[in-house]
Amino acid sequence: MPNQMRLAIMTGAGGVGKTTLAVNLGYEVARQGRKVAIFDLDPQGSINVACRLNKTPAPKATTAWLYSGFFDGTYTLTPVWEQHVKNLEVFQGGSALFKVMPSFSQTGGSKLLKEALSDYPVPHDLIIFDCPATLEQIPKSALIAATHLLVPLMPDAKAIDGTRVLLDWYAANVQELQLSPPPAFLGFAINNVEDGAEHQRLSKELPPRYEARGYRVFPPIKHYTAFTNAWSEAVPLRVHRATHPALEPIEVIAQAILQEMKGSKRGKARSARRG
């Protein structure tokens, strides 16, 4: 579909707030009148909790269906947070994704997601792929299907090392798969920043490092219990607290998404060079 943005949110480490970022970004972009679908590609199915959805939908009603080899264009998209926003839908993930792993060992298995969206387009302006916190076959399929990547980065040693691995993985796969053009980096989101000295130090030191290598780094997003409370209420942060300070950096990322969707050249979209 022309001008459709497909944003893969992926990391090389768990616990960085990837799904929280995915649902709140989806909400913020939908608030601007854009039609948004979030594809949950995570076998953990965390979005089911965030949006209080059925945790065990039938496999054909999940994103596992995309990888089954029998996909017929049936996207089971569930509207979420309808009382607060229009045009935001979720294609649920969950444990059914474990059962389709053999599909990836078949020729072309990693291209099934891209082929599904090419053969059966959806009318959304933005598709967000919420990837698992691994660098295996499902993220590889998202890499092939995506137009852009967003990398949440928690300022600790584990997450920093995971990001280094992700950049190497990205470069290797772009070359191996001959992706042309490869998905561009929307940027890095320093996320879940706590008040401890190490987090504070790294949240200041990391942006210049990445920016010097040509990547955009968004303003840091602090860790707040309000995120947990919003999850408990199964609402986006803005609905939980309309003036919460964490909304400002999230909105900056949402605006960057909207700019990319408009075809803006602003911001560096580094892609093929090795990180």
PDB file of C-alpha atoms in Angstrom:
ATOM      1  CA  MET A   1       0.000   0.000   0.000  1.00  0.00           C
ATOM      2  CA  PRO A   2       1.540   3.359  -0.991  1.00  0.00           C
ATOM      3  CA  ASN A   3       2.784   5.501   1.902  1.00  0.00           C
ATOM      4  CA  GLN A   4       2.002   2.866   4.484  1.00  0.00           C
ATOM      5  CA  MET A   5       4.585   2.906   7.263  1.00  0.00           C
ATOM      6  CA  ARG A   6       5.498  -0.411   8.848  1.00  0.00           C
ATOM      7  CA  LEU A   7       7.388   0.163  12.058  1.00  0.00           C
ATOM      8  CA  ALA A   8       9.103  -2.768  13.728  1.00  0.00           C
ATOM      9  CA  ILE A   9       9.827  -2.192  17.402  1.00  0.00           C
ATOM     10  CA  MET A  10      12.608  -4.572  18.286  1.00  0.00           C
ATOM     11  CA  THR A  11      15.346  -5.000  20.850  1.00  0.00           C
ATOM     12  CA  GLY A  12      18.153  -7.370  21.629  1.00  0.00           C
ATOM     13  CA  ALA A  13      17.182  -7.623  25.307  1.00  0.00           C
ATOM     14  CA  GLY A  14      14.023  -8.118  27.338  1.00  0.00           C
ATOM     15  CA  GLY A  15      12.416  -5.832  29.888  1.00  0.00           C
ATOM     16  CA  VAL A  16      13.051  -2.573  28.048  1.00  0.00           C
ATOM     17  CA  GLY A  17       9.393  -1.543  27.843  1.00  0.00           C
ATOM     18  CA  LYS A  18       8.907  -2.463  24.188  1.00  0.00           C
ATOM     19  CA  THR A  19       5.218  -3.345  24.352  1.00  0.00           C
ATOM     20  CA  THR A  20       4.367  -0.373  26.551  1.00  0.00           C
ATOM     21  CA  LEU A  21       6.006   1.860  23.982  1.00  0.00           C
ATOM     22  CA  ALA A  22       4.220   0.097  21.118  1.00  0.00           C
ATOM     23  CA  VAL A  23       0.711   0.524  22.494  1.00  0.00           C
ATOM     24  CA  ASN A  24       1.211   4.108  23.641  1.00  0.00           C
ATOM     25  CA  LEU A  25       2.723   5.120  20.307  1.00  0.00           C
ATOM     26  CA  GLY A  26      -0.132   3.419  18.489  1.00  0.00           C
ATOM     27  CA  TYR A  27      -2.577   5.350  20.607  1.00  0.00           C
ATOM     28  CA  GLU A  28      -0.819   8.685  20.085  1.00  0.00           C
ATOM     29  CA  VAL A  29      -0.702   8.290  16.300  1.00  0.00           C
ATOM     30  CA  ALA A  30      -4.342   7.148  16.173  1.00  0.00           C
ATOM     31  CA  ARG A  31      -5.261  10.268  18.147  1.00  0.00           C
ATOM     32  CA  GLN A  32      -3.985  12.261  15.188  1.00  0.00           C
ATOM     33  CA  GLY A  33      -6.609  10.673  12.980  1.00  0.00           C
ATOM     34  CA  ARG A  34      -4.379   8.022  11.421  1.00  0.00           C
ATOM     35  CA  LYS A  35      -5.502   4.443  11.016  1.00  0.00           C
ATOM     36  CA  VAL A  36      -3.187   2.215  13.059  1.00  0.00           C
ATOM     37  CA  ALA A  37      -2.827  -1.552  13.436  1.00  0.00           C
ATOM     38  CA  ILE A  38      -0.522  -3.183  15.968  1.00  0.00           C
ATOM     39  CA  PHE A  39       0.598  -6.677  14.999  1.00  0.00           C
ATOM     40  CA  ASP A  40       1.645  -8.548  18.121  1.00  0.00           C
ATOM     41  CA  LEU A  41       4.432 -10.854  16.942  1.00  0.00           C
ATOM     42  CA  ASP A  42       5.420 -11.835  20.467  1.00  0.00           C
ATOM     43  CA  PRO A  43       4.564 -15.353  21.694  1.00  0.00           C
ATOM     44  CA  GLN A  44       4.242 -13.809  25.154  1.00  0.00           C
ATOM     45  CA  GLY A  45       1.208 -11.879  23.924  1.00  0.00           C
ATOM     46  CA  SER A  46       1.813  -8.948  26.266  1.00  0.00           C
ATOM     47  CA  ILE A  47      -0.508  -6.676  24.315  1.00  0.00           C
ATOM     48  CA  ASN A  48      -3.392  -8.897  25.388  1.00  0.00           C
ATOM     49  CA  VAL A  49      -2.764  -7.701  28.930  1.00  0.00           C
ATOM     50  CA  ALA A  50      -2.147  -4.080  28.013  1.00  0.00           C
ATOM     51  CA  CYS A  51      -5.455  -3.866  26.139  1.00  0.00           C
ATOM     52  CA  ARG A  52      -7.350  -6.441  28.234  1.00  0.00           C
ATOM     53  CA  LEU A  53      -8.015  -8.782  25.337  1.00  0.00           C
ATOM     54  CA  ASN A  54      -8.793 -12.480  25.295  1.00  0.00           C
ATOM     55  CA  LYS A  55      -5.492 -14.153  26.177  1.00  0.00           C
ATOM     56  CA  THR A  56      -6.184 -17.345  24.252  1.00  0.00           C
ATOM     57  CA  PRO A  57      -7.764 -16.522  20.895  1.00  0.00           C
ATOM     58  CA  ALA A  58      -7.989 -19.272  18.301  1.00  0.00           C
ATOM     59  CA  PRO A  59      -4.708 -19.634  16.377  1.00  0.00           C
ATOM     60  CA  LYS A  60      -6.393 -18.412  13.183  1.00  0.00           C
ATOM     61  CA  ALA A  61      -7.314 -15.206  15.047  1.00  0.00           C
ATOM     62  CA  THR A  62      -3.680 -14.448  15.872  1.00  0.00           C
ATOM     63  CA  THR A  63      -0.636 -13.350  13.913  1.00  0.00           C
ATOM     64  CA  ALA A  64       0.437 -17.005  13.883  1.00  0.00           C
ATOM     65  CA  TRP A  65      -2.021 -17.381  11.018  1.00  0.00           C
ATOM     66  CA  LEU A  66       0.222 -15.174   8.895  1.00  0.00           C
ATOM     67  CA  TYR A  67       2.995 -17.746   9.189  1.00  0.00           C
ATOM     68  CA  SER A  68       0.879 -20.866   8.840  1.00  0.00           C
ATOM     69  CA  GLY A  69       1.338 -21.276   5.108  1.00  0.00           C
ATOM     70  CA  PHE A  70      -2.445 -21.133   4.722  1.00  0.00           C
ATOM     71  CA  PHE A  71      -3.057 -17.420   5.243  1.00  0.00           C
ATOM     72  CA  ASP A  72      -6.061 -16.329   3.171  1.00  0.00           C
ATOM     73  CA  GLY A  73      -6.163 -12.623   3.898  1.00  0.00           C
ATOM     74  CA  THR A  74      -8.209 -12.940   7.074  1.00  0.00           C
ATOM     75  CA  TYR A  75      -6.822 -10.388   9.499  1.00  0.00           C
ATOM     76  CA  THR A  76      -8.655 -10.678  12.795  1.00  0.00           C
ATOM     77  CA  LEU A  77      -8.204  -7.105  13.923  1.00  0.00           C
ATOM     78  CA  THR A  78      -9.721  -6.103  17.239  1.00  0.00           C
ATOM     79  CA  PRO A  79     -10.535  -2.431  17.917  1.00  0.00           C
ATOM     80  CA  VAL A  80      -9.067  -1.316  21.217  1.00  0.00           C
ATOM     81  CA  TRP A  81      -9.708   1.655  23.479  1.00  0.00           C
ATOM     82  CA  GLU A  82     -12.683   2.591  21.290  1.00  0.00           C
ATOM     83  CA  GLN A  83     -14.152   4.839  23.967  1.00  0.00           C
ATOM     84  CA  HIS A  84     -11.044   7.001  23.748  1.00  0.00           C
ATOM     85  CA  VAL A  85      -9.816   6.828  20.150  1.00  0.00           C
ATOM     86  CA  LYS A  86     -10.909   5.669  16.725  1.00  0.00           C
ATOM     87  CA  ASN A  87      -8.888   3.681  14.207  1.00  0.00           C
ATOM     88  CA  LEU A  88      -6.655   1.708  16.544  1.00  0.00           C
ATOM     89  CA  GLU A  89      -6.735  -2.062  16.119  1.00  0.00           C
ATOM     90  CA  VAL A  90      -4.694  -5.005  17.359  1.00  0.00           C
ATOM     91  CA  PHE A  91      -3.888  -8.292  15.637  1.00  0.00           C
ATOM     92  CA  GLN A  92      -3.239 -10.473  18.632  1.00  0.00           C
ATOM     93  CA  GLY A  93      -0.164 -12.622  19.177  1.00  0.00           C
ATOM     94  CA  GLY A  94       0.431 -15.222  21.838  1.00  0.00           C
ATOM     95  CA  SER A  95       1.554 -18.792  22.277  1.00  0.00           C
ATOM     96  CA  ALA A  96       0.188 -19.928  18.905  1.00  0.00           C
ATOM     97  CA  LEU A  97       3.282 -18.307  17.413  1.00  0.00           C
ATOM     98  CA  PHE A  98       5.395 -21.075  18.951  1.00  0.00           C
ATOM     99  CA  LYS A  99       3.553 -23.638  16.815  1.00  0.00           C
ATOM    100  CA  VAL A 100       4.428 -22.004  13.501  1.00  0.00           C
ATOM    101  CA  MET A 101       8.188 -21.983  14.066  1.00  0.00           C
ATOM    102  CA  PRO A 102       8.660 -24.932  11.629  1.00  0.00           C
ATOM    103  CA  SER A 103       7.346 -22.650   8.867  1.00  0.00           C
ATOM    104  CA  PHE A 104      10.515 -20.594   9.116  1.00  0.00           C
ATOM    105  CA  SER A 105      12.704 -23.551   8.207  1.00  0.00           C
ATOM    106  CA  GLN A 106      10.951 -23.816   4.870  1.00  0.00           C
ATOM    107  CA  THR A 107      12.134 -21.890   1.835  1.00  0.00           C
ATOM    108  CA  GLY A 108      10.806 -18.365   1.994  1.00  0.00           C
ATOM    109  CA  GLY A 109       9.517 -18.796   5.526  1.00  0.00           C
ATOM    110  CA  SER A 110      10.982 -15.503   6.696  1.00  0.00           C
ATOM    111  CA  LYS A 111       9.172 -13.674   3.905  1.00  0.00           C
ATOM    112  CA  LEU A 112       5.673 -14.829   4.858  1.00  0.00           C
ATOM    113  CA  LEU A 113       4.790 -11.651   6.738  1.00  0.00           C
ATOM    114  CA  LYS A 114       5.839  -9.387   3.878  1.00  0.00           C
ATOM    115  CA  GLU A 115       4.079 -11.594   1.343  1.00  0.00           C
ATOM    116  CA  ALA A 116       0.875 -11.587   3.388  1.00  0.00           C
ATOM    117  CA  LEU A 117       0.817  -7.796   3.455  1.00  0.00           C
ATOM    118  CA  SER A 118       1.669  -7.615  -0.242  1.00  0.00           C
ATOM    119  CA  ASP A 119      -0.930 -10.157  -1.336  1.00  0.00           C
ATOM    120  CA  TYR A 120      -3.603  -8.929   1.081  1.00  0.00           C
ATOM    121  CA  PRO A 121      -2.978  -5.250   1.882  1.00  0.00           C
ATOM    122  CA  VAL A 122      -4.599  -3.600   4.875  1.00  0.00           C
ATOM    123  CA  PRO A 123      -5.770   0.019   4.662  1.00  0.00           C
ATOM    124  CA  HIS A 124      -3.872   1.274   7.690  1.00  0.00           C
ATOM    125  CA  ASP A 125      -1.540   4.251   7.587  1.00  0.00           C
ATOM    126  CA  LEU A 126       0.725   2.674  10.186  1.00  0.00           C
ATOM    127  CA  ILE A 127       1.403  -0.922  11.140  1.00  0.00           C
ATOM    128  CA  ILE A 128       3.450  -1.476  14.279  1.00  0.00           C
ATOM    129  CA  PHE A 129       5.170  -4.845  14.611  1.00  0.00           C
ATOM    130  CA  ASP A 130       5.679  -5.548  18.305  1.00  0.00           C
ATOM    131  CA  CYS A 131       8.506  -8.086  18.075  1.00  0.00           C
ATOM    132  CA  PRO A 132       9.695 -10.555  20.709  1.00  0.00           C
ATOM    133  CA  ALA A 133      12.843  -9.688  22.641  1.00  0.00           C
ATOM    134  CA  THR A 134      14.944 -12.078  20.585  1.00  0.00           C
ATOM    135  CA  LEU A 135      16.786 -11.905  17.299  1.00  0.00           C
ATOM    136  CA  GLU A 136      15.452 -15.073  15.760  1.00  0.00           C
ATOM    137  CA  GLN A 137      13.045 -15.847  12.976  1.00  0.00           C
ATOM    138  CA  ILE A 138      10.035 -13.695  13.837  1.00  0.00           C
ATOM    139  CA  PRO A 139      12.069 -10.470  14.164  1.00  0.00           C
ATOM    140  CA  LYS A 140      13.795 -11.459  10.930  1.00  0.00           C
ATOM    141  CA  SER A 141      10.426 -11.630   9.204  1.00  0.00           C
ATOM    142  CA  ALA A 142       9.549  -8.213  10.651  1.00  0.00           C
ATOM    143  CA  LEU A 143      12.853  -6.841   9.387  1.00  0.00           C
ATOM    144  CA  ILE A 144      11.968  -7.990   5.880  1.00  0.00           C
ATOM    145  CA  ALA A 145       8.441  -6.547   6.036  1.00  0.00           C
ATOM    146  CA  ALA A 146       9.222  -3.260   7.816  1.00  0.00           C
ATOM    147  CA  THR A 147       9.923   0.146   6.358  1.00  0.00           C
ATOM    148  CA  HIS A 148      11.342   1.510   9.626  1.00  0.00           C
ATOM    149  CA  LEU A 149      12.812   0.290  12.914  1.00  0.00           C
ATOM    150  CA  LEU A 150      12.510   1.746  16.389  1.00  0.00           C
ATOM    151  CA  VAL A 151      14.846   0.405  19.064  1.00  0.00           C
ATOM    152  CA  PRO A 152      13.960   0.903  22.745  1.00  0.00           C
ATOM    153  CA  LEU A 153      17.144   1.003  24.761  1.00  0.00           C
ATOM    154  CA  MET A 154      17.289   0.757  28.524  1.00  0.00           C
ATOM    155  CA  PRO A 155      20.389   2.427  29.991  1.00  0.00           C
ATOM    156  CA  ASP A 156      22.032  -0.619  31.524  1.00  0.00           C
ATOM    157  CA  ALA A 157      24.835  -2.937  30.478  1.00  0.00           C
ATOM    158  CA  LYS A 158      22.584  -5.822  29.413  1.00  0.00           C
ATOM    159  CA  ALA A 159      20.421  -3.695  27.137  1.00  0.00           C
ATOM    160  CA  ILE A 160      23.410  -1.838  25.675  1.00  0.00           C
ATOM    161  CA  ASP A 161      25.070  -5.128  24.800  1.00  0.00           C
ATOM    162  CA  GLY A 162      21.788  -6.382  23.356  1.00  0.00           C
ATOM    163  CA  THR A 163      21.610  -3.296  21.143  1.00  0.00           C
ATOM    164  CA  ARG A 164      25.150  -3.867  19.909  1.00  0.00           C
ATOM    165  CA  VAL A 165      24.159  -7.408  18.965  1.00  0.00           C
ATOM    166  CA  LEU A 166      21.020  -6.109  17.264  1.00  0.00           C
ATOM    167  CA  LEU A 167      23.011  -3.684  15.097  1.00  0.00           C
ATOM    168  CA  ASP A 168      25.356  -6.463  14.015  1.00  0.00           C
ATOM    169  CA  TRP A 169      22.354  -8.716  13.358  1.00  0.00           C
ATOM    170  CA  TYR A 170      20.703  -5.972  11.305  1.00  0.00           C
ATOM    171  CA  ALA A 171      23.766  -5.405   9.151  1.00  0.00           C
ATOM    172  CA  ALA A 172      24.311  -9.113   8.563  1.00  0.00           C
ATOM    173  CA  ASN A 173      20.697  -9.743   7.586  1.00  0.00           C
ATOM    174  CA  VAL A 174      20.459  -6.719   5.318  1.00  0.00           C
ATOM    175  CA  GLN A 175      23.444  -8.080   3.437  1.00  0.00           C
ATOM    176  CA  GLU A 176      22.366 -11.720   3.458  1.00  0.00           C
ATOM    177  CA  LEU A 177      18.778 -10.989   2.422  1.00  0.00           C
ATOM    178  CA  GLN A 178      19.832  -8.232   0.011  1.00  0.00           C
ATOM    179  CA  LEU A 179      17.145  -5.925   1.360  1.00  0.00           C
ATOM    180  CA  SER A 180      16.863  -3.001  -1.013  1.00  0.00           C
ATOM    181  CA  PRO A 181      16.038  -0.633   0.426  1.00  0.00           C
ATOM    182  CA  PRO A 182      16.610  -1.919   3.940  1.00  0.00           C
ATOM    183  CA  PRO A 183      14.307  -0.627   6.674  1.00  0.00           C
ATOM    184  CA  ALA A 184      15.484   2.720   7.983  1.00  0.00           C
ATOM    185  CA  PHE A 185      16.151   3.429  11.619  1.00  0.00           C
ATOM    186  CA  LEU A 186      13.529   5.827  12.928  1.00  0.00           C
ATOM    187  CA  GLY A 187      15.739   6.039  15.987  1.00  0.00           C
ATOM    188  CA  PHE A 188      16.563   4.848  19.462  1.00  0.00           C
ATOM    189  CA  ALA A 189      14.325   5.467  22.448  1.00  0.00           C
ATOM    190  CA  ILE A 190      16.137   5.587  25.779  1.00  0.00           C
ATOM    191  CA  ASN A 191      13.439   3.958  27.857  1.00  0.00           C
ATOM    192  CA  ASN A 192      12.632   2.977  31.425  1.00  0.00           C
ATOM    193  CA  VAL A 193      15.179   5.396  32.880  1.00  0.00           C
ATOM    194  CA  GLU A 194      15.318   5.065  36.651  1.00  0.00           C
ATOM    195  CA  ASP A 195      16.631   7.533  39.232  1.00  0.00           C
ATOM    196  CA  GLY A 196      19.761   5.497  40.070  1.00  0.00           C
ATOM    197  CA  ALA A 197      23.159   6.977  39.311  1.00  0.00           C
ATOM    198  CA  GLU A 198      24.038   4.433  36.615  1.00  0.00           C
ATOM    199  CA  HIS A 199      20.822   5.002  34.667  1.00  0.00           C
ATOM    200  CA  GLN A 200      21.198   8.753  34.949  1.00  0.00           C
ATOM    201  CA  ARG A 201      24.810   8.641  33.771  1.00  0.00           C
ATOM    202  CA  LEU A 202      24.152   6.355  30.821  1.00  0.00           C
ATOM    203  CA  SER A 203      21.005   8.185  29.746  1.00  0.00           C
ATOM    204  CA  LYS A 204      23.244  11.230  29.243  1.00  0.00           C
ATOM    205  CA  GLU A 205      26.224   9.401  27.737  1.00  0.00           C
ATOM    206  CA  LEU A 206      24.372   7.183  25.268  1.00  0.00           C
ATOM    207  CA  PRO A 207      22.692   9.764  23.000  1.00  0.00           C
ATOM    208  CA  PRO A 208      25.950  11.427  21.846  1.00  0.00           C
ATOM    209  CA  ARG A 209      27.449   8.007  21.135  1.00  0.00           C
ATOM    210  CA  TYR A 210      24.617   6.986  18.845  1.00  0.00           C
ATOM    211  CA  GLU A 211      24.146  10.412  17.304  1.00  0.00           C
ATOM    212  CA  ALA A 212      27.839  10.477  16.383  1.00  0.00           C
ATOM    213  CA  ARG A 213      27.194   7.321  14.370  1.00  0.00           C
ATOM    214  CA  GLY A 214      24.299   8.919  12.506  1.00  0.00           C
ATOM    215  CA  TYR A 215      21.339   7.650  14.512  1.00  0.00           C
ATOM    216  CA  ARG A 216      18.531   9.721  15.940  1.00  0.00           C
ATOM    217  CA  VAL A 217      18.018   9.382  19.683  1.00  0.00           C
ATOM    218  CA  PHE A 218      14.721  10.459  21.172  1.00  0.00           C
ATOM    219  CA  PRO A 219      14.390  12.178  24.552  1.00  0.00           C
ATOM    220  CA  PRO A 220      14.624   9.696  27.434  1.00  0.00           C
ATOM    221  CA  ILE A 221      11.468   8.214  28.893  1.00  0.00           C
ATOM    222  CA  LYS A 222      11.632   7.766  32.646  1.00  0.00           C
ATOM    223  CA  HIS A 223      10.289   4.780  34.499  1.00  0.00           C
ATOM    224  CA  TYR A 224       7.068   5.712  36.267  1.00  0.00           C
ATOM    225  CA  THR A 225       4.646   3.635  38.265  1.00  0.00           C
ATOM    226  CA  ALA A 226       1.973   5.360  36.190  1.00  0.00           C
ATOM    227  CA  PHE A 227       2.861   2.998  33.332  1.00  0.00           C
ATOM    228  CA  THR A 228       2.145   0.030  35.579  1.00  0.00           C
ATOM    229  CA  ASN A 229      -1.051   1.615  36.788  1.00  0.00           C
ATOM    230  CA  ALA A 230      -2.164   2.266  33.217  1.00  0.00           C
ATOM    231  CA  TRP A 231      -1.547  -1.401  32.433  1.00  0.00           C
ATOM    232  CA  SER A 232      -3.622  -2.368  35.461  1.00  0.00           C
ATOM    233  CA  GLU A 233      -6.460  -0.257  34.148  1.00  0.00           C
ATOM    234  CA  ALA A 234      -5.841  -1.511  30.579  1.00  0.00           C
ATOM    235  CA  VAL A 235      -5.721   2.030  29.204  1.00  0.00           C
ATOM    236  CA  PRO A 236      -3.024   4.109  27.503  1.00  0.00           C
ATOM    237  CA  LEU A 237      -0.979   6.427  29.678  1.00  0.00           C
ATOM    238  CA  ARG A 238      -2.746   9.519  28.335  1.00  0.00           C
ATOM    239  CA  VAL A 239      -6.096   8.168  29.480  1.00  0.00           C
ATOM    240  CA  HIS A 240      -4.682   7.207  32.864  1.00  0.00           C
ATOM    241  CA  ARG A 241      -3.177  10.669  33.356  1.00  0.00           C
ATOM    242  CA  ALA A 242      -3.750  13.238  30.645  1.00  0.00           C
ATOM    243  CA  THR A 243      -0.881  15.488  31.732  1.00  0.00           C
ATOM    244  CA  HIS A 244       1.723  12.938  32.759  1.00  0.00           C
ATOM    245  CA  PRO A 245       5.322  14.092  32.041  1.00  0.00           C
ATOM    246  CA  ALA A 246       6.172  10.844  30.198  1.00  0.00           C
ATOM    247  CA  LEU A 247       3.701  11.799  27.495  1.00  0.00           C
ATOM    248  CA  GLU A 248       5.990  14.494  26.136  1.00  0.00           C
ATOM    249  CA  PRO A 249       8.858  12.219  24.984  1.00  0.00           C
ATOM    250  CA  ILE A 250       6.347   9.676  23.671  1.00  0.00           C
ATOM    251  CA  GLU A 251       4.689  12.410  21.674  1.00  0.00           C
ATOM    252  CA  VAL A 252       8.057  13.399  20.199  1.00  0.00           C
ATOM    253  CA  ILE A 253       8.399   9.887  18.771  1.00  0.00           C
ATOM    254  CA  ALA A 254       4.806   9.945  17.549  1.00  0.00           C
ATOM    255  CA  GLN A 255       5.458  13.214  15.746  1.00  0.00           C
ATOM    256  CA  ALA A 256       8.559  11.703  14.123  1.00  0.00           C
ATOM    257  CA  ILE A 257       6.378   8.842  12.883  1.00  0.00           C
ATOM    258  CA  LEU A 258       3.864  11.299  11.468  1.00  0.00           C
ATOM    259  CA  GLN A 259       6.654  13.213   9.748  1.00  0.00           C
ATOM    260  CA  GLU A 260       7.962  10.030   8.132  1.00  0.00           C
ATOM    261  CA  MET A 261       4.448   9.164   7.021  1.00  0.00           C
ATOM    262  CA  LYS A 262       4.224  12.545   5.354  1.00  0.00           C
ATOM    263  CA  GLY A 263       7.461  11.831   3.526  1.00  0.00           C
ATOM    264  CA  SER A 264       9.537  14.331   5.482  1.00  0.00           C
ATOM    265  CA  LYS A 265      13.277  14.154   5.055  1.00  0.00           C
ATOM    266  CA  ARG A 266      13.842  15.469   8.559  1.00  0.00           C
ATOM    267  CA  GLY A 267      15.896  13.222  10.795  1.00  0.00           C
ATOM    268  CA  LYS A 268      18.503  10.725   9.793  1.00  0.00           C
ATOM    269  CA  ALA A 269      17.262   7.372   8.661  1.00  0.00           C
ATOM    270  CA  ARG A 270      20.460   5.424   8.766  1.00  0.00           C
ATOM    271  CA  SER A 271      20.081   2.057   7.219  1.00  0.00           C
ATOM    272  CA  ALA A 272      22.614  -0.060   5.447  1.00  0.00           C
ATOM    273  CA  ARG A 273      25.903   0.906   7.029  1.00  0.00           C
ATOM    274  CA  ARG A 274      27.219  -1.448   9.643  1.00  0.00           C
ATOM    275  CA  GLY A 275      26.655  -0.166  13.193  1.00  0.00           C
TER     276      GLY A 275
END
